[in-house]
Amino acid sequence: MISIKVLGPGCKKCQTLEVKVKEIIAKNNIEAIVEKITDIQEMMNYGIMMTPALIINEQVKSYGIIPKEDQILEWLKEHHG
């Protein structure tokens, strides 16, 4: 099971990233838990400077951008085993 966290205060980009990630895991039958993190302190623990941020299995994959769908899928496949 892949652990995915979308970090952001709830801005439009953060919502878009969360929806996109959920669509990708559903479309590709990837077992994952998607968690939305809005707590500023928890975001700071990851050392990110901009939102939205994408964390996969506790590794920061991106921040400040919405990655392309194929890039997100590639990261998920790396962790899918």
PDB file of C-alpha atoms in Angstrom:
ATOM      1  CA  MET A   1       0.000   0.000   0.000  1.00  0.00           C
ATOM      2  CA  ILE A   2       1.432   3.345  -1.058  1.00  0.00           C
ATOM      3  CA  SER A   3       1.136   6.305   1.308  1.00  0.00           C
ATOM      4  CA  ILE A   4       0.427   9.551  -0.538  1.00  0.00           C
ATOM      5  CA  LYS A   5       0.174  12.955   1.071  1.00  0.00           C
ATOM      6  CA  VAL A   6      -0.941  16.140  -0.632  1.00  0.00           C
ATOM      7  CA  LEU A   7       0.243  19.141   1.362  1.00  0.00           C
ATOM      8  CA  GLY A   8      -1.529  22.463   1.026  1.00  0.00           C
ATOM      9  CA  PRO A   9      -3.845  24.873   2.796  1.00  0.00           C
ATOM     10  CA  GLY A  10      -6.763  24.139   0.475  1.00  0.00           C
ATOM     11  CA  CYS A  11      -5.936  26.393  -2.452  1.00  0.00           C
ATOM     12  CA  LYS A  12      -7.183  25.610  -5.965  1.00  0.00           C
ATOM     13  CA  LYS A  13      -3.857  24.048  -7.022  1.00  0.00           C
ATOM     14  CA  CYS A  14      -3.842  21.855  -3.908  1.00  0.00           C
ATOM     15  CA  GLN A  15      -7.368  20.627  -4.645  1.00  0.00           C
ATOM     16  CA  THR A  16      -6.471  19.990  -8.287  1.00  0.00           C
ATOM     17  CA  LEU A  17      -3.424  17.921  -7.314  1.00  0.00           C
ATOM     18  CA  GLU A  18      -5.435  15.857  -4.820  1.00  0.00           C
ATOM     19  CA  VAL A  19      -8.147  15.098  -7.420  1.00  0.00           C
ATOM     20  CA  LYS A  20      -5.544  14.280 -10.079  1.00  0.00           C
ATOM     21  CA  VAL A  21      -3.699  11.841  -7.781  1.00  0.00           C
ATOM     22  CA  LYS A  22      -6.952  10.100  -6.812  1.00  0.00           C
ATOM     23  CA  GLU A  23      -7.941   9.773 -10.489  1.00  0.00           C
ATOM     24  CA  ILE A  24      -4.543   8.285 -11.396  1.00  0.00           C
ATOM     25  CA  ILE A  25      -4.610   5.664  -8.642  1.00  0.00           C
ATOM     26  CA  ALA A  26      -8.199   4.700  -9.496  1.00  0.00           C
ATOM     27  CA  LYS A  27      -7.531   4.489 -13.237  1.00  0.00           C
ATOM     28  CA  ASN A  28      -4.392   2.388 -12.754  1.00  0.00           C
ATOM     29  CA  ASN A  29      -5.680   0.143  -9.938  1.00  0.00           C
ATOM     30  CA  ILE A  30      -2.915   1.270  -7.587  1.00  0.00           C
ATOM     31  CA  GLU A  31      -3.435   0.514  -3.908  1.00  0.00           C
ATOM     32  CA  ALA A  32      -2.791   3.753  -2.100  1.00  0.00           C
ATOM     33  CA  ILE A  33      -4.036   5.880   0.737  1.00  0.00           C
ATOM     34  CA  VAL A  34      -4.308   9.585  -0.098  1.00  0.00           C
ATOM     35  CA  GLU A  35      -4.123  11.953   2.825  1.00  0.00           C
ATOM     36  CA  LYS A  36      -4.663  15.728   2.640  1.00  0.00           C
ATOM     37  CA  ILE A  37      -2.385  17.683   4.988  1.00  0.00           C
ATOM     38  CA  THR A  38      -3.437  21.253   5.753  1.00  0.00           C
ATOM     39  CA  ASP A  39      -1.515  21.770   9.000  1.00  0.00           C
ATOM     40  CA  ILE A  40       1.251  24.337   8.464  1.00  0.00           C
ATOM     41  CA  GLN A  41       3.514  22.778  11.121  1.00  0.00           C
ATOM     42  CA  GLU A  42       3.289  19.357   9.494  1.00  0.00           C
ATOM     43  CA  MET A  43       4.077  20.914   6.084  1.00  0.00           C
ATOM     44  CA  MET A  44       7.137  22.595   7.584  1.00  0.00           C
ATOM     45  CA  ASN A  45       8.327  19.208   8.863  1.00  0.00           C
ATOM     46  CA  TYR A  46       8.799  18.195   5.224  1.00  0.00           C
ATOM     47  CA  GLY A  47      10.844  21.323   4.520  1.00  0.00           C
ATOM     48  CA  ILE A  48       8.679  22.481   1.640  1.00  0.00           C
ATOM     49  CA  MET A  49       8.578  26.157   0.754  1.00  0.00           C
ATOM     50  CA  MET A  50       5.604  26.184  -1.608  1.00  0.00           C
ATOM     51  CA  THR A  51       2.362  24.277  -2.000  1.00  0.00           C
ATOM     52  CA  PRO A  52       0.966  22.092  -3.305  1.00  0.00           C
ATOM     53  CA  ALA A  53       3.431  19.382  -2.364  1.00  0.00           C
ATOM     54  CA  LEU A  54       3.271  15.697  -3.205  1.00  0.00           C
ATOM     55  CA  ILE A  55       4.749  13.194  -0.747  1.00  0.00           C
ATOM     56  CA  ILE A  56       4.925   9.513  -1.688  1.00  0.00           C
ATOM     57  CA  ASN A  57       5.987   7.064   1.042  1.00  0.00           C
ATOM     58  CA  GLU A  58       7.445   9.974   3.021  1.00  0.00           C
ATOM     59  CA  GLN A  59       9.584  11.208   0.085  1.00  0.00           C
ATOM     60  CA  VAL A  60       8.990  14.730  -1.230  1.00  0.00           C
ATOM     61  CA  LYS A  61       8.374  14.314  -4.966  1.00  0.00           C
ATOM     62  CA  SER A  62       7.306  17.839  -5.890  1.00  0.00           C
ATOM     63  CA  TYR A  63       6.263  21.180  -4.466  1.00  0.00           C
ATOM     64  CA  GLY A  64       4.989  24.465  -5.870  1.00  0.00           C
ATOM     65  CA  ILE A  65       3.735  22.770  -9.049  1.00  0.00           C
ATOM     66  CA  ILE A  66       1.135  20.315 -10.245  1.00  0.00           C
ATOM     67  CA  PRO A  67       3.214  17.560 -11.892  1.00  0.00           C
ATOM     68  CA  LYS A  68       2.102  16.041 -15.175  1.00  0.00           C
ATOM     69  CA  GLU A  69      -0.038  12.908 -14.918  1.00  0.00           C
ATOM     70  CA  ASP A  70       2.618  10.638 -16.460  1.00  0.00           C
ATOM     71  CA  GLN A  71       5.209  11.906 -13.960  1.00  0.00           C
ATOM     72  CA  ILE A  72       2.918  11.156 -11.004  1.00  0.00           C
ATOM     73  CA  LEU A  73       2.204   7.693 -12.404  1.00  0.00           C
ATOM     74  CA  GLU A  74       5.940   7.035 -12.823  1.00  0.00           C
ATOM     75  CA  TRP A  75       6.575   7.968  -9.170  1.00  0.00           C
ATOM     76  CA  LEU A  76       3.714   5.723  -8.032  1.00  0.00           C
ATOM     77  CA  LYS A  77       5.073   2.802 -10.063  1.00  0.00           C
ATOM     78  CA  GLU A  78       8.493   3.260  -8.414  1.00  0.00           C
ATOM     79  CA  HIS A  79       6.838   2.668  -5.054  1.00  0.00           C
ATOM     80  CA  HIS A  80       4.351   0.047  -6.155  1.00  0.00           C
ATOM     81  CA  GLY A  81       6.896  -2.753  -6.184  1.00  0.00           C
TER      82      GLY A  81
END
